[in-house]
Tab-separated table of C-alpha atoms in Angstrom:
chain	number	residue	atom	x	y	z
C	1	UNK	CA	67.551	278.033	14.720
C	2	UNK	CA	71.015	279.218	15.639
C	3	UNK	CA	73.650	277.998	13.201
C	4	UNK	CA	76.443	276.094	14.978
C	5	UNK	CA	79.993	276.358	13.702
C	6	UNK	CA	81.863	273.136	13.052
C	7	UNK	CA	83.715	272.560	16.294
C	8	UNK	CA	87.285	272.417	14.925
C	9	UNK	CA	87.344	274.965	12.067
C	10	UNK	CA	88.496	278.096	13.873
C	11	UNK	CA	89.655	279.309	17.236
C	12	UNK	CA	91.029	282.764	18.015
C	13	UNK	CA	91.301	283.466	14.301
C	14	UNK	CA	93.269	280.276	13.485
C	15	UNK	CA	91.958	277.654	11.068
C	16	UNK	CA	92.723	274.120	12.281
C	17	UNK	CA	90.932	272.053	9.625
C	18	UNK	CA	94.017	270.999	7.613
C	19	UNK	CA	96.166	270.270	10.709
C	20	UNK	CA	93.277	268.251	12.154
C	21	UNK	CA	92.978	266.167	8.965
C	22	UNK	CA	96.726	265.499	8.816
C	23	UNK	CA	97.051	264.457	12.469
C	24	UNK	CA	93.859	262.361	12.264
C	25	UNK	CA	95.487	260.449	9.381
C	26	UNK	CA	98.138	259.372	11.890
C	27	UNK	CA	95.459	257.646	14.002
C	28	UNK	CA	94.589	255.456	11.015
C	29	UNK	CA	98.276	254.808	10.282
C	30	UNK	CA	99.059	253.355	13.701
C	31	UNK	CA	95.793	251.383	13.659
C	32	UNK	CA	96.961	249.819	10.386
C	33	UNK	CA	100.329	248.874	11.893
C	34	UNK	CA	98.754	247.329	14.989
C	35	UNK	CA	96.350	245.053	13.173
C	36	UNK	CA	98.410	243.961	10.212
C	37	UNK	CA	100.855	242.665	12.830
C	38	UNK	CA	98.606	240.337	14.884
C	39	UNK	CA	98.167	237.731	12.078
C	40	UNK	CA	101.927	237.781	11.443
C	41	UNK	CA	102.530	235.602	14.518
C	42	UNK	CA	101.021	232.662	12.608
C	43	UNK	CA	102.673	233.661	9.316
C	44	UNK	CA	106.194	233.899	10.766
C	45	UNK	CA	105.709	230.585	12.571
C	46	UNK	CA	104.989	228.940	9.200
C	47	UNK	CA	107.653	230.764	7.179
C	48	UNK	CA	110.507	229.971	9.566
C	49	UNK	CA	109.159	226.593	10.817
C	50	UNK	CA	109.019	227.929	14.372
C	51	UNK	CA	106.837	227.235	17.369
C	52	UNK	CA	103.936	229.543	18.208
C	53	UNK	CA	105.988	230.789	21.173
C	54	UNK	CA	108.844	231.873	18.910
C	55	UNK	CA	106.379	233.514	16.512
C	56	UNK	CA	104.878	235.471	19.410
C	57	UNK	CA	108.217	237.264	19.812
C	58	UNK	CA	106.754	239.547	17.136
C	59	UNK	CA	104.381	240.891	19.785
C	60	UNK	CA	107.221	241.175	22.305
C	61	UNK	CA	109.231	243.366	19.920
C	62	UNK	CA	106.173	245.282	18.724
C	63	UNK	CA	104.726	246.314	22.082
C	64	UNK	CA	108.150	246.539	23.736
C	65	UNK	CA	108.779	249.642	21.621
C	66	UNK	CA	105.658	251.261	23.065
C	67	UNK	CA	106.936	250.602	26.589
C	68	UNK	CA	110.469	251.927	26.141
C	69	UNK	CA	109.619	255.074	24.178
C	70	UNK	CA	106.597	256.420	26.083
C	71	UNK	CA	108.465	258.561	28.639
C	72	UNK	CA	111.211	259.654	26.201
C	73	UNK	CA	108.394	260.762	23.879
C	74	UNK	CA	106.734	262.773	26.659
C	75	UNK	CA	110.068	264.421	27.505
C	76	UNK	CA	110.757	265.189	23.824
C	77	UNK	CA	107.337	266.818	23.428
C	78	UNK	CA	107.856	268.865	26.573
C	79	UNK	CA	111.219	270.067	25.275
C	80	UNK	CA	110.085	270.796	21.710
C	81	UNK	CA	106.460	270.548	20.477
C	82	UNK	CA	103.660	268.186	19.502
C	83	UNK	CA	104.392	268.733	15.803
C	84	UNK	CA	108.016	267.673	16.229
C	85	UNK	CA	106.887	264.656	18.250
C	86	UNK	CA	104.528	263.583	15.458
C	87	UNK	CA	107.218	264.077	12.806
C	88	UNK	CA	109.810	262.051	14.730
C	89	UNK	CA	107.211	259.326	15.263
C	90	UNK	CA	106.434	259.163	11.534
C	91	UNK	CA	110.148	259.063	10.677
C	92	UNK	CA	110.779	256.098	13.003
C	93	UNK	CA	107.611	254.387	11.683
C	94	UNK	CA	108.867	254.701	8.083
C	95	UNK	CA	112.414	253.567	8.951
C	96	UNK	CA	111.030	250.481	10.719
C	97	UNK	CA	108.850	249.628	7.721
C	98	UNK	CA	111.750	249.994	5.281
C	99	UNK	CA	113.927	247.760	7.494
C	100	UNK	CA	111.721	244.863	6.381
C	101	UNK	CA	113.658	244.746	3.099
C	102	UNK	CA	117.139	244.099	4.619
C	103	UNK	CA	115.444	241.723	7.076
C	104	UNK	CA	114.066	239.760	4.134
C	105	UNK	CA	117.479	239.745	2.468
C	106	UNK	CA	119.043	238.316	5.630
C	107	UNK	CA	116.635	235.367	5.466
C	108	UNK	CA	116.493	235.161	9.263
C	109	UNK	CA	113.798	235.979	11.808
C	110	UNK	CA	115.485	238.321	14.277
C	111	UNK	CA	116.099	241.272	11.898
C	112	UNK	CA	112.303	241.396	11.506
C	113	UNK	CA	112.006	241.858	15.272
C	114	UNK	CA	114.396	244.830	15.045
C	115	UNK	CA	112.239	246.308	12.268
C	116	UNK	CA	109.091	245.883	14.371
C	117	UNK	CA	110.791	247.439	17.394
C	118	UNK	CA	111.953	250.539	15.478
C	119	UNK	CA	108.515	250.903	13.894
C	120	UNK	CA	106.731	250.821	17.247
C	121	UNK	CA	109.150	253.277	18.799
C	122	UNK	CA	107.666	255.594	16.169
C	123	UNK	CA	104.128	254.531	17.050
C	124	UNK	CA	104.808	255.325	20.713
C	125	UNK	CA	105.889	258.853	19.747
C	126	UNK	CA	102.791	259.185	17.552
C	127	UNK	CA	100.322	258.098	20.232
C	128	UNK	CA	101.957	260.197	22.928
C	129	UNK	CA	101.949	263.265	20.639
C	130	UNK	CA	98.801	263.029	18.512
C	131	UNK	CA	96.181	262.613	21.261
C	132	UNK	CA	97.023	265.797	23.223
C	133	UNK	CA	97.834	267.622	19.939
C	134	UNK	CA	94.247	267.115	18.748
C	135	UNK	CA	92.977	268.496	22.062
C	136	UNK	CA	94.772	271.805	21.439
C	137	UNK	CA	93.300	272.348	17.940
C	138	UNK	CA	90.353	274.487	18.867
C	139	UNK	CA	88.281	275.619	21.834
C	140	UNK	CA	88.684	273.647	25.036
C	141	UNK	CA	84.939	273.024	25.434
C	142	UNK	CA	84.859	270.910	22.235
C	143	UNK	CA	88.195	269.125	22.781
C	144	UNK	CA	86.638	265.799	23.762
C	145	UNK	CA	84.480	265.706	20.638
C	146	UNK	CA	87.518	266.446	18.480
C	147	UNK	CA	89.475	263.621	20.070
C	148	UNK	CA	86.579	261.170	19.730
C	149	UNK	CA	86.267	262.050	16.049
C	150	UNK	CA	89.996	261.556	15.481
C	151	UNK	CA	89.991	258.261	17.381
C	152	UNK	CA	87.181	256.924	15.194
C	153	UNK	CA	89.703	256.693	12.348
C	154	UNK	CA	91.952	254.360	14.343
C	155	UNK	CA	89.730	251.265	13.912
C	156	UNK	CA	89.313	252.163	10.227
C	157	UNK	CA	93.081	251.794	9.917
C	158	UNK	CA	92.852	248.570	11.937
C	159	UNK	CA	90.287	247.106	9.544
C	160	UNK	CA	92.494	248.087	6.608
C	161	UNK	CA	95.446	246.319	8.260
C	162	UNK	CA	93.419	243.143	8.782
C	163	UNK	CA	92.145	243.242	5.190
C	164	UNK	CA	95.658	243.639	3.788
C	165	UNK	CA	96.996	240.835	6.029
C	166	UNK	CA	94.263	238.477	4.815
C	167	UNK	CA	94.244	239.309	1.088
C	168	UNK	CA	97.785	240.451	0.339
C	169	UNK	CA	99.826	238.264	2.707
C	170	UNK	CA	98.018	235.152	3.966
C	171	UNK	CA	96.156	234.460	0.698
C	172	UNK	CA	99.322	234.875	-1.408
C	173	UNK	CA	101.695	232.782	0.683
C	174	UNK	CA	102.438	229.229	-0.398
C	175	UNK	CA	99.558	226.961	0.738
C	176	UNK	CA	101.858	224.266	2.197
C	177	UNK	CA	100.921	223.587	5.813
C	178	UNK	CA	103.326	223.900	8.742
C	179	UNK	CA	103.750	220.133	8.904
C	180	UNK	CA	104.401	219.852	5.159
C	181	UNK	CA	107.045	222.581	5.357
C	182	UNK	CA	108.910	220.632	8.024
C	183	UNK	CA	109.313	217.740	5.562
C	184	UNK	CA	111.057	219.879	2.900
C	185	UNK	CA	114.800	219.598	2.361
C	186	UNK	CA	116.912	222.664	3.109
C	187	UNK	CA	117.162	223.843	-0.500
C	188	UNK	CA	113.420	223.663	-1.210
C	189	UNK	CA	112.648	225.222	2.154
C	190	UNK	CA	114.967	228.170	1.467
C	191	UNK	CA	113.302	228.858	-1.904
C	192	UNK	CA	109.848	228.682	-0.329
C	193	UNK	CA	110.892	230.917	2.576
C	194	UNK	CA	112.261	233.642	0.306
C	195	UNK	CA	109.105	233.537	-1.819
C	196	UNK	CA	106.851	233.938	1.226
C	197	UNK	CA	109.020	236.703	2.710
C	198	UNK	CA	108.783	238.631	-0.568
C	199	UNK	CA	104.998	238.472	-0.218
C	200	UNK	CA	105.091	239.471	3.458
C	201	UNK	CA	107.281	242.574	3.153
C	202	UNK	CA	105.331	244.165	0.263
C	203	UNK	CA	102.597	245.827	2.384
C	204	UNK	CA	105.163	247.068	4.917
C	205	UNK	CA	107.290	248.734	2.238
C	206	UNK	CA	104.141	250.311	0.771
C	207	UNK	CA	102.963	251.701	4.103
C	208	UNK	CA	106.492	253.022	4.692
C	209	UNK	CA	106.169	255.118	1.525
C	210	UNK	CA	102.728	256.390	2.614
C	211	UNK	CA	104.061	257.324	6.068
C	212	UNK	CA	106.997	259.151	4.507
C	213	UNK	CA	104.625	261.166	2.295
C	214	UNK	CA	102.490	262.120	5.311
C	215	UNK	CA	105.683	263.178	7.118
C	216	UNK	CA	106.688	265.440	4.221
C	217	UNK	CA	103.206	266.987	3.983
C	218	UNK	CA	103.122	267.705	7.735
C	219	UNK	CA	106.656	269.085	7.572
C	220	UNK	CA	105.851	271.629	4.846
C	221	UNK	CA	102.379	272.522	6.136
C	222	UNK	CA	101.637	275.338	8.524
C	223	UNK	CA	100.811	273.522	11.731
C	224	UNK	CA	100.145	274.859	15.220
C	225	UNK	CA	103.300	274.415	17.293
C	226	UNK	CA	101.387	273.937	20.568
C	227	UNK	CA	104.010	272.718	22.975
C	228	UNK	CA	104.652	273.106	26.681
C	229	UNK	CA	105.515	276.654	27.784
C	230	UNK	CA	107.276	275.226	30.808
C	231	UNK	CA	110.287	273.265	29.483
C	232	UNK	CA	111.467	272.052	32.906
C	233	UNK	CA	111.281	268.281	33.276
C	234	UNK	CA	111.222	267.563	37.036
C	235	UNK	CA	110.720	263.960	35.970
C	236	UNK	CA	111.412	262.030	39.183
C	237	UNK	CA	109.256	264.238	41.455
C	238	UNK	CA	106.442	264.089	38.882
C	239	UNK	CA	106.598	260.283	38.646
C	240	UNK	CA	106.671	259.952	42.420
C	241	UNK	CA	103.688	262.274	42.726
C	242	UNK	CA	101.456	260.546	40.179
C	243	UNK	CA	102.319	257.028	41.373
C	244	UNK	CA	101.120	258.009	44.852
C	245	UNK	CA	97.594	258.525	43.444
C	246	UNK	CA	95.676	255.221	43.890
C	247	UNK	CA	93.287	255.486	40.929
C	248	UNK	CA	96.199	256.303	38.601
C	249	UNK	CA	98.556	253.629	39.954
C	250	UNK	CA	95.909	250.925	39.805
C	251	UNK	CA	94.749	252.220	36.414
C	252	UNK	CA	98.200	251.558	34.932
C	253	UNK	CA	98.049	248.050	36.444
C	254	UNK	CA	94.571	247.418	34.970
C	255	UNK	CA	95.616	248.827	31.586
C	256	UNK	CA	98.542	246.394	31.445
C	257	UNK	CA	96.178	243.432	31.809
C	258	UNK	CA	93.512	244.878	29.510
C	259	UNK	CA	95.947	245.408	26.627
C	260	UNK	CA	97.311	241.907	27.199
C	261	UNK	CA	93.779	240.478	26.967
C	262	UNK	CA	93.004	242.457	23.808
C	263	UNK	CA	96.160	241.379	21.990
C	264	UNK	CA	95.744	237.744	23.052
C	265	UNK	CA	92.116	237.609	21.921
C	266	UNK	CA	92.914	239.201	18.539
C	267	UNK	CA	96.231	237.423	17.903
C	268	UNK	CA	95.263	233.864	18.763
C	269	UNK	CA	91.822	233.935	17.176
C	270	UNK	CA	93.765	232.699	14.105
C	271	UNK	CA	95.115	229.633	15.951
C	272	UNK	CA	91.763	229.046	17.645
C	273	UNK	CA	89.707	229.231	14.443
C	274	UNK	CA	92.288	227.289	12.416
C	275	UNK	CA	92.006	224.313	14.756
C	276	UNK	CA	88.202	224.334	14.617
C	277	UNK	CA	88.038	224.564	10.815
C	278	UNK	CA	90.793	221.984	10.227
C	279	UNK	CA	88.831	219.513	12.363
C	280	UNK	CA	86.004	220.104	9.877
C	281	UNK	CA	88.308	219.093	7.014
C	282	UNK	CA	89.702	222.415	5.738
C	283	UNK	CA	93.296	222.906	4.644
C	284	UNK	CA	95.477	224.945	6.979
C	285	UNK	CA	95.677	227.958	4.643
C	286	UNK	CA	91.898	228.014	3.996
C	287	UNK	CA	91.279	227.706	7.750
C	288	UNK	CA	93.661	230.618	8.456
C	289	UNK	CA	92.003	232.890	5.900
C	290	UNK	CA	88.513	232.072	7.214
C	291	UNK	CA	89.725	232.685	10.779
C	292	UNK	CA	91.026	236.092	9.704
C	293	UNK	CA	87.528	236.921	8.440
C	294	UNK	CA	86.249	236.244	11.949
C	295	UNK	CA	89.009	238.531	13.242
C	296	UNK	CA	87.747	241.291	10.951
C	297	UNK	CA	84.191	240.640	12.179
C	298	UNK	CA	85.474	241.048	15.750
C	299	UNK	CA	86.946	244.440	14.825
C	300	UNK	CA	83.676	245.576	13.189
C	301	UNK	CA	81.812	244.583	16.366
C	302	UNK	CA	84.455	246.389	18.414
C	303	UNK	CA	83.877	249.608	16.424
C	304	UNK	CA	80.080	249.424	16.623
C	305	UNK	CA	80.136	248.630	20.340
C	306	UNK	CA	82.290	251.694	21.035
C	307	UNK	CA	79.461	253.999	19.898
C	308	UNK	CA	76.878	252.014	21.868
C	309	UNK	CA	78.946	252.005	25.056
C	310	UNK	CA	79.740	255.708	24.694
C	311	UNK	CA	75.993	256.367	24.645
C	312	UNK	CA	75.502	254.145	27.717
C	313	UNK	CA	77.994	256.287	29.634
C	314	UNK	CA	75.321	258.993	29.712
C	315	UNK	CA	73.376	256.763	32.104
C	316	UNK	CA	75.922	254.462	33.765
C	317	UNK	CA	78.922	255.340	35.922
C	318	UNK	CA	82.176	254.619	33.981
C	319	UNK	CA	83.567	252.369	36.710
C	320	UNK	CA	80.328	250.412	36.916
C	321	UNK	CA	80.113	249.971	33.132
C	322	UNK	CA	83.760	248.898	33.065
C	323	UNK	CA	83.043	246.244	35.694
C	324	UNK	CA	79.916	245.006	33.863
C	325	UNK	CA	81.762	244.701	30.543
C	326	UNK	CA	84.702	242.897	32.178
C	327	UNK	CA	82.384	240.376	33.882
C	328	UNK	CA	80.563	239.649	30.610
C	329	UNK	CA	83.905	239.300	28.814
C	330	UNK	CA	85.081	236.827	31.454
C	331	UNK	CA	81.919	234.741	31.015
C	332	UNK	CA	82.407	234.708	27.236
C	333	UNK	CA	86.025	233.578	27.671
C	334	UNK	CA	84.772	230.647	29.754
C	335	UNK	CA	82.749	229.695	26.661
C	336	UNK	CA	85.892	230.094	24.532
C	337	UNK	CA	87.693	227.604	26.793
C	338	UNK	CA	85.025	224.925	27.127
C	339	UNK	CA	83.042	225.119	23.861
C	340	UNK	CA	85.271	223.229	21.449
C	341	UNK	CA	83.262	224.088	18.337
C	342	UNK	CA	82.071	227.065	16.301
C	343	UNK	CA	80.210	228.442	19.340
C	344	UNK	CA	83.539	228.889	21.099
C	345	UNK	CA	84.713	230.980	18.142
C	346	UNK	CA	81.482	233.001	18.272
C	347	UNK	CA	82.169	233.644	21.978
C	348	UNK	CA	85.698	234.812	21.159
C	349	UNK	CA	84.380	237.236	18.517
C	350	UNK	CA	81.774	238.542	20.972
C	351	UNK	CA	84.474	239.409	23.524
C	352	UNK	CA	85.395	242.364	21.280
C	353	UNK	CA	82.017	243.973	22.031
C	354	UNK	CA	83.028	244.103	25.701
C	355	UNK	CA	86.580	245.324	25.063
C	356	UNK	CA	85.577	248.326	22.952
C	357	UNK	CA	85.347	250.882	25.759
C	358	UNK	CA	87.898	249.442	28.202
C	359	UNK	CA	91.084	251.206	27.033
C	360	UNK	CA	89.668	254.763	26.837
C	361	UNK	CA	87.623	254.285	30.019
C	362	UNK	CA	90.622	253.127	32.059
C	363	UNK	CA	92.692	255.874	30.408
C	364	UNK	CA	90.217	258.607	31.307
C	365	UNK	CA	89.601	257.417	34.870
C	366	UNK	CA	93.313	257.057	35.626
C	367	UNK	CA	94.181	260.583	34.393
C	368	UNK	CA	91.310	262.281	36.179
C	369	UNK	CA	92.555	265.024	38.486
C	370	UNK	CA	96.230	264.855	37.425
C	371	UNK	CA	96.229	268.419	36.074
C	372	UNK	CA	99.602	269.467	34.655
C	373	UNK	CA	100.977	265.990	35.351
C	374	UNK	CA	98.528	264.411	32.896
C	375	UNK	CA	101.027	264.236	30.001
C	376	UNK	CA	103.500	262.191	32.016
C	377	UNK	CA	100.581	260.197	33.410
C	378	UNK	CA	99.532	259.465	29.842
C	379	UNK	CA	103.050	258.211	29.107
C	380	UNK	CA	102.710	255.757	31.993
C	381	UNK	CA	99.470	254.452	30.518
C	382	UNK	CA	101.133	254.066	27.108
C	383	UNK	CA	103.890	252.094	28.852
C	384	UNK	CA	101.181	249.762	30.172
C	385	UNK	CA	100.771	248.609	26.571
C	386	UNK	CA	103.705	246.357	27.568
C	387	UNK	CA	100.965	243.899	28.550
C	388	UNK	CA	100.540	243.234	24.837
C	389	UNK	CA	104.217	242.282	24.720
C	390	UNK	CA	104.518	240.099	27.832
C	391	UNK	CA	101.288	238.093	27.951
C	392	UNK	CA	100.893	236.781	24.349
C	393	UNK	CA	104.189	234.794	24.491
C	394	UNK	CA	102.917	233.172	27.707
C	395	UNK	CA	99.715	232.152	25.953
C	396	UNK	CA	101.719	230.931	22.955
C	397	UNK	CA	103.802	228.683	25.227
C	398	UNK	CA	100.573	227.037	26.411
C	399	UNK	CA	99.335	226.623	22.811
C	400	UNK	CA	102.621	224.878	21.912
C	401	UNK	CA	101.762	222.112	24.405
C	402	UNK	CA	99.059	221.028	21.880
C	403	UNK	CA	97.038	219.182	24.538
C	404	UNK	CA	96.477	219.549	28.275
C	405	UNK	CA	96.069	216.273	30.139
C	406	UNK	CA	94.943	213.491	27.832
C	407	UNK	CA	92.903	215.339	25.232
C	408	UNK	CA	91.964	218.931	26.177
C	409	UNK	CA	93.144	221.250	23.353
C	410	UNK	CA	95.870	223.590	24.612
C	411	UNK	CA	94.690	226.428	22.367
C	412	UNK	CA	91.384	226.418	24.287
C	413	UNK	CA	93.054	226.115	27.690
C	414	UNK	CA	95.383	229.021	26.874
C	415	UNK	CA	92.487	231.482	27.126
C	416	UNK	CA	92.639	231.172	30.898
C	417	UNK	CA	95.119	234.092	30.654
C	418	UNK	CA	92.614	236.540	29.060
C	419	UNK	CA	90.090	235.375	31.699
C	420	UNK	CA	92.490	236.386	34.485
C	421	UNK	CA	93.040	239.739	32.743
C	422	UNK	CA	89.317	240.508	32.669
C	423	UNK	CA	89.076	239.632	36.372
C	424	UNK	CA	91.692	242.351	37.023
C	425	UNK	CA	89.757	244.879	34.899
C	426	UNK	CA	86.528	244.058	36.774
C	427	UNK	CA	88.406	244.567	40.054
C	428	UNK	CA	89.566	248.013	38.885
C	429	UNK	CA	86.003	248.959	37.951
C	430	UNK	CA	84.915	248.040	41.467
C	431	UNK	CA	87.806	249.978	42.992
C	432	UNK	CA	86.965	253.077	40.937
C	433	UNK	CA	83.418	253.047	42.278
C	434	UNK	CA	84.832	253.007	45.805
C	435	UNK	CA	87.203	255.878	45.016
C	436	UNK	CA	84.285	257.915	43.692
C	437	UNK	CA	82.157	257.260	46.749
């Protein structure tokens, strides 16, 4: 049997193993940041005695950074190199994490939004740089396998973020419920708030140190420079050209709604599960922690389903599989809305099985055929992550109504927004099949 070389060790005499390991670590780092943040909507709402809508501003600041920095990141990489893009991304990530300390000292909510925004400006640079950087680390024929391997570490970071949020933040915060906190006098409330904020910022300061260490290691390591040989921007003609391509233009539109659905389903599973478990007699804190366990289960299912769906792509057209998954997700969300018991929560967890392949499938379909314009096209798709910033506050405003009509729980009714999002994704899957034909 012919011995096969590991597909990323060497190419043209260069050894890429260490660079690959270092850049792959960045995939886990931004996965951690994404999924330690989702449960913070509920935590900030409790700490500052805010509405769910106000707490959802965390998502607005977090994913707003992705939107604003995507094209500047692509331009920076074109001017310099992937390595410099990764290093700048890590620097902004660390600065944002360290800003949690002065935010805590201020004792107010909005400095935390600034910290989140700076941190995700760094994440936008990382995502825009790291994906194409991995593709260049070896022979072109094995580039997809390299990227898939690197991406598999992203959900590992996500699971770590969820675990830390549950065990090192939610479990250690004061167990007083939101309603009990509202009854405290100003002095007692201030003491409680500072105590909870000290708990909340600990993991962020720790990850800031880790990110800074990774930045230093990458900075002193011999890394492939791998940047664009053509430094000319030609930004406006490029944007005009790629927007004129229907499957790209509609792909950005579909990606906006998909990311919105994903963030809504993962963020508000805490509110959804908390209501169900409190009806059963649990305290608010116990209900939140148990709901976070279901959130972790959803992420495990998401990871497992990605491998299954990747295998199915050998037999099913990507657009067709995208449409099938979106239709199933929509049906499950109907269960989330109308099943006001544990089965509704099971349906919400199961939605993650359908979401697992949506982002990379839309991403790949939209960039197909863009050639040299693919890097700026990728920036447009990263900008579509804005859906995770715009749609969750809308859902939160519905949840704040508490009931719809006489008695229908608003938290259940709010999932009409993810349902609409999956309808859009199913439509794109159908459109892609028509483009192909």
